[in-house]
């Protein structure tokens, strides 16, 4: 069922290249460009039309896109106690983690006596997108809003589409717990456009974060530069590195947990132990028999999954660094030592007890992670997406002399004479 | 000559909106998309053709795009001693500043006994673009390469186009001083495409940074997501906030230093002191008479500049936060106190001796700064552009129980049953 590869096979390079080939998203760029232009031109009017067109029954006015504060409180109060407790516990762990990410401003006096530094300030307004439509994602609400809160963002709005005519109460409860300032029942490219450009109802955000479908990602891509964004989310991925100490039932369960997300999710397990991988293959078949989302998971595993037999654990790590997966699980005898050699990963889950679903639901680290090999350069959603740095330079009259003289020399060499003049004024104290 | 506005004027809101209106770059997106496709399809062959088409005389092979290491050394040795010394001093100050930006990995044990953390690693390969064509920008080479070096990037390539048939020796000397591993005489969108996609000659980079013209910025925009990028550079900007303690000759000199960059540069001075602003206007006229780049500067000041009289310093700071300029200079009696109220700025230059050209030529902070109001959310080029973070989660058997149980509860509520199954396995230790 799931493809099995060997790194020692003569055609491995080819098979591996096919496996790593990124999906081409259906071309949504023209549709999204049109949506953005409509929102830019007509603001709330366009938002109402687009929301009716894509998402829901007609609304009498754009004001109805705002979820009243009472509705949030009611959703929170009406939530089953065990769900409320689980959300609160997750929120606490996420907060505990992310407050360690807040960078501090710094400054120093340099050898010329001038003060240099970096000042950290939060963005004024952030919009967090949480997907909806077919399911509720309260955990994504926590993952977006809590870091913004820690950064000190003045106004945090949540954008989330209706599912079956309403936003699920658990999503609203998560917004309440995380401390979102305003919730809009808005989804898709039009939600991103509204937050990036501002309308009468939706305030213009400085930063828009959070995962969404291909339309949401494309809207973020097209508006990047007008608004700050986090990374562009693609289909979810897990890479499991394991040796003969791993339990094949657990490996299979962890692959299924990723594969049930999406037919385009990518689940790969690499191991030096071919026998173990055969057991994983068998366990996958068995577990799929009773999995409620078996159709989606099977499609993902057959079309984009793989079990790869490698020469040794070192080669497994090399493959992991090439693949640069969103999630990397390490289930090996000395898991921390193996994990130390994996540099390209959105999130590292080290040891048999550290499976991805624990991270998904708030073990601590963020679950909004770079996909599609972007872990080569991109980072998980975090407090750093909601702050900005300002370079600080404060010279004294005496301290300015040396850098000013250097600036005169270099400006003349670059042919920028007014630069040289302005700098020369500072050499004369 | 330069427009003068008053915040108390009835039409100020309008005039201010016109002033803040962002320039629409000529639409280069189709041209750039075509260049990217050519490089994707034909690699080095396309690079050679495009380089001849846009930049220079024909080359016999793509290998000739690489500047030999001896040429770098020769350029460095042949440089006038005062230029070499000025570049070295600037490089030292830039290094002194940026090594404070290197974030540290961290981890902690949470209340359940699980280890959470964040691991910082450098990207493997970075490409630094330095503009050329009409002038030499050795300072931009230092600003791009030094932070990459501090981050620990394994391979740093410099991309810079020829000017009059060759890369200026001072640019090559800067590459040598900063420690670039390889220099390619490549410019424009084709340079960005080559580094993002890789060709036989140009290695694929994980991150591409540095300022460039509209084609370079558009190529970065179109390739963002395939490669990491810094912010998209637009025309340069300075905003000067000053009170009656400022020297109008200095203010004018600082405006001219910005205006000489580009006809589209934006130079604005705001002050509560109308008399001072009149003196600045007069000084500008006078200084322009002898400025070598007067035509460019005059065009910039007339078409995009302004002297704005505000009610008080508080209002000046509000305007500064609205404008969110690339460079903000504060020349006031208590400059640090005023600067403390300015949150949206790429770089803050505090006090009369801290003019932008000192920063341009390496007083310490980076000179590649967010433009076009993106200082609302974006940061100067820095070490953080060359590192990535990986979330770390390492549970113990006992520690996994609580987050696993929460995950089971939440996964069932979200309808992700295989997530619940995988988590449930971790509740049974």
PDB file of N, CA, C and O in Angstrom, chain B residues 257-279:
ATOM      1  N   UNK B 257      21.311  64.716   1.815  1.00  0.00           N
ATOM      2  CA  UNK B 257      22.024  63.434   1.771  1.00  0.00           C
ATOM      3  C   UNK B 257      21.064  62.299   1.428  1.00  0.00           C
ATOM      4  O   UNK B 257      21.444  61.323   0.786  1.00  0.00           O
ATOM      5  N   UNK B 258      19.825  62.427   1.852  1.00  0.00           N
ATOM      6  CA  UNK B 258      18.848  61.405   1.495  1.00  0.00           C
ATOM      7  C   UNK B 258      18.337  61.625   0.071  1.00  0.00           C
ATOM      8  O   UNK B 258      18.189  60.682  -0.707  1.00  0.00           O
ATOM      9  N   UNK B 259      18.081  62.908  -0.253  1.00  0.00           N
ATOM     10  CA  UNK B 259      17.451  63.240  -1.537  1.00  0.00           C
ATOM     11  C   UNK B 259      18.364  62.917  -2.717  1.00  0.00           C
ATOM     12  O   UNK B 259      17.888  62.660  -3.823  1.00  0.00           O
ATOM     13  N   UNK B 260      19.691  62.932  -2.499  1.00  0.00           N
ATOM     14  CA  UNK B 260      20.593  62.687  -3.633  1.00  0.00           C
ATOM     15  C   UNK B 260      20.600  61.226  -4.076  1.00  0.00           C
ATOM     16  O   UNK B 260      21.120  60.893  -5.130  1.00  0.00           O
ATOM     17  N   UNK B 261      20.019  60.329  -3.245  1.00  0.00           N
ATOM     18  CA  UNK B 261      19.989  58.900  -3.593  1.00  0.00           C
ATOM     19  C   UNK B 261      19.238  58.648  -4.883  1.00  0.00           C
ATOM     20  O   UNK B 261      19.646  57.838  -5.710  1.00  0.00           O
ATOM     21  N   UNK B 262      18.091  59.320  -5.011  1.00  0.00           N
ATOM     22  CA  UNK B 262      17.087  58.818  -5.954  1.00  0.00           C
ATOM     23  C   UNK B 262      16.027  59.909  -6.101  1.00  0.00           C
ATOM     24  O   UNK B 262      15.633  60.527  -5.114  1.00  0.00           O
ATOM     25  N   UNK B 263      15.541  60.121  -7.297  1.00  0.00           N
ATOM     26  CA  UNK B 263      14.482  61.117  -7.484  1.00  0.00           C
ATOM     27  C   UNK B 263      13.221  60.750  -6.721  1.00  0.00           C
ATOM     28  O   UNK B 263      12.377  61.590  -6.451  1.00  0.00           O
ATOM     29  N   UNK B 264      13.110  59.477  -6.376  1.00  0.00           N
ATOM     30  CA  UNK B 264      11.910  59.041  -5.671  1.00  0.00           C
ATOM     31  C   UNK B 264      12.127  58.924  -4.163  1.00  0.00           C
ATOM     32  O   UNK B 264      11.248  58.474  -3.423  1.00  0.00           O
ATOM     33  N   UNK B 265      13.320  59.306  -3.671  1.00  0.00           N
ATOM     34  CA  UNK B 265      13.559  59.306  -2.226  1.00  0.00           C
ATOM     35  C   UNK B 265      12.586  60.278  -1.560  1.00  0.00           C
ATOM     36  O   UNK B 265      12.170  61.262  -2.173  1.00  0.00           O
ATOM     37  N   UNK B 266      12.221  59.970  -0.312  1.00  0.00           N
ATOM     38  CA  UNK B 266      11.299  60.861   0.398  1.00  0.00           C
ATOM     39  C   UNK B 266      11.958  61.451   1.644  1.00  0.00           C
ATOM     40  O   UNK B 266      12.386  60.713   2.530  1.00  0.00           O
ATOM     41  N   UNK B 267      12.010  62.798   1.697  1.00  0.00           N
ATOM     42  CA  UNK B 267      12.633  63.505   2.815  1.00  0.00           C
ATOM     43  C   UNK B 267      11.600  64.439   3.430  1.00  0.00           C
ATOM     44  O   UNK B 267      11.110  65.348   2.767  1.00  0.00           O
ATOM     45  N   UNK B 268      11.312  64.212   4.692  1.00  0.00           N
ATOM     46  CA  UNK B 268      10.316  65.023   5.386  1.00  0.00           C
ATOM     47  C   UNK B 268      10.925  65.509   6.691  1.00  0.00           C
ATOM     48  O   UNK B 268      11.589  64.743   7.394  1.00  0.00           O
ATOM     49  N   UNK B 269      10.739  66.790   7.003  1.00  0.00           N
ATOM     50  CA  UNK B 269      11.120  67.295   8.315  1.00  0.00           C
ATOM     51  C   UNK B 269       9.875  67.821   9.015  1.00  0.00           C
ATOM     52  O   UNK B 269       9.085  68.552   8.402  1.00  0.00           O
ATOM     53  N   UNK B 270       9.680  67.421  10.253  1.00  0.00           N
ATOM     54  CA  UNK B 270       8.546  67.921  11.035  1.00  0.00           C
ATOM     55  C   UNK B 270       9.081  68.621  12.275  1.00  0.00           C
ATOM     56  O   UNK B 270      10.049  68.167  12.893  1.00  0.00           O
ATOM     57  N   UNK B 271       8.442  69.733  12.618  1.00  0.00           N
ATOM     58  CA  UNK B 271       8.895  70.527  13.755  1.00  0.00           C
ATOM     59  C   UNK B 271       7.754  71.401  14.237  1.00  0.00           C
ATOM     60  O   UNK B 271       6.905  71.810  13.450  1.00  0.00           O
ATOM     61  N   UNK B 272       7.756  71.710  15.517  1.00  0.00           N
ATOM     62  CA  UNK B 272       6.778  72.700  15.989  1.00  0.00           C
ATOM     63  C   UNK B 272       7.230  74.121  15.627  1.00  0.00           C
ATOM     64  O   UNK B 272       6.456  75.071  15.802  1.00  0.00           O
ATOM     65  N   UNK B 273       8.441  74.278  15.147  1.00  0.00           N
ATOM     66  CA  UNK B 273       9.029  75.612  14.967  1.00  0.00           C
ATOM     67  C   UNK B 273       8.977  76.025  13.485  1.00  0.00           C
ATOM     68  O   UNK B 273       9.847  75.653  12.691  1.00  0.00           O
ATOM     69  N   UNK B 274       7.977  76.828  13.139  1.00  0.00           N
ATOM     70  CA  UNK B 274       7.788  77.230  11.741  1.00  0.00           C
ATOM     71  C   UNK B 274       8.969  78.067  11.243  1.00  0.00           C
ATOM     72  O   UNK B 274       9.375  77.964  10.083  1.00  0.00           O
ATOM     73  N   UNK B 275       9.521  78.891  12.141  1.00  0.00           N
ATOM     74  CA  UNK B 275      10.639  79.747  11.733  1.00  0.00           C
ATOM     75  C   UNK B 275      11.842  78.880  11.352  1.00  0.00           C
ATOM     76  O   UNK B 275      12.510  79.124  10.342  1.00  0.00           O
ATOM     77  N   UNK B 276      12.096  77.848  12.147  1.00  0.00           N
ATOM     78  CA  UNK B 276      13.199  76.935  11.832  1.00  0.00           C
ATOM     79  C   UNK B 276      12.993  76.303  10.460  1.00  0.00           C
ATOM     80  O   UNK B 276      13.924  76.199   9.655  1.00  0.00           O
ATOM     81  N   UNK B 277      11.775  75.885  10.191  1.00  0.00           N
ATOM     82  CA  UNK B 277      11.501  75.213   8.912  1.00  0.00           C
ATOM     83  C   UNK B 277      11.730  76.172   7.741  1.00  0.00           C
ATOM     84  O   UNK B 277      12.207  75.761   6.678  1.00  0.00           O
ATOM     85  N   UNK B 278      11.406  77.449   7.943  1.00  0.00           N
ATOM     86  CA  UNK B 278      11.712  78.435   6.886  1.00  0.00           C
ATOM     87  C   UNK B 278      13.220  78.522   6.658  1.00  0.00           C
ATOM     88  O   UNK B 278      13.681  78.632   5.520  1.00  0.00           O
ATOM     89  N   UNK B 279      13.968  78.483   7.764  1.00  0.00           N
ATOM     90  CA  UNK B 279      15.431  78.514   7.621  1.00  0.00           C
ATOM     91  C   UNK B 279      15.942  77.267   6.909  1.00  0.00           C
ATOM     92  O   UNK B 279      16.867  77.331   6.099  1.00  0.00           O
TER      93      UNK B 279
END
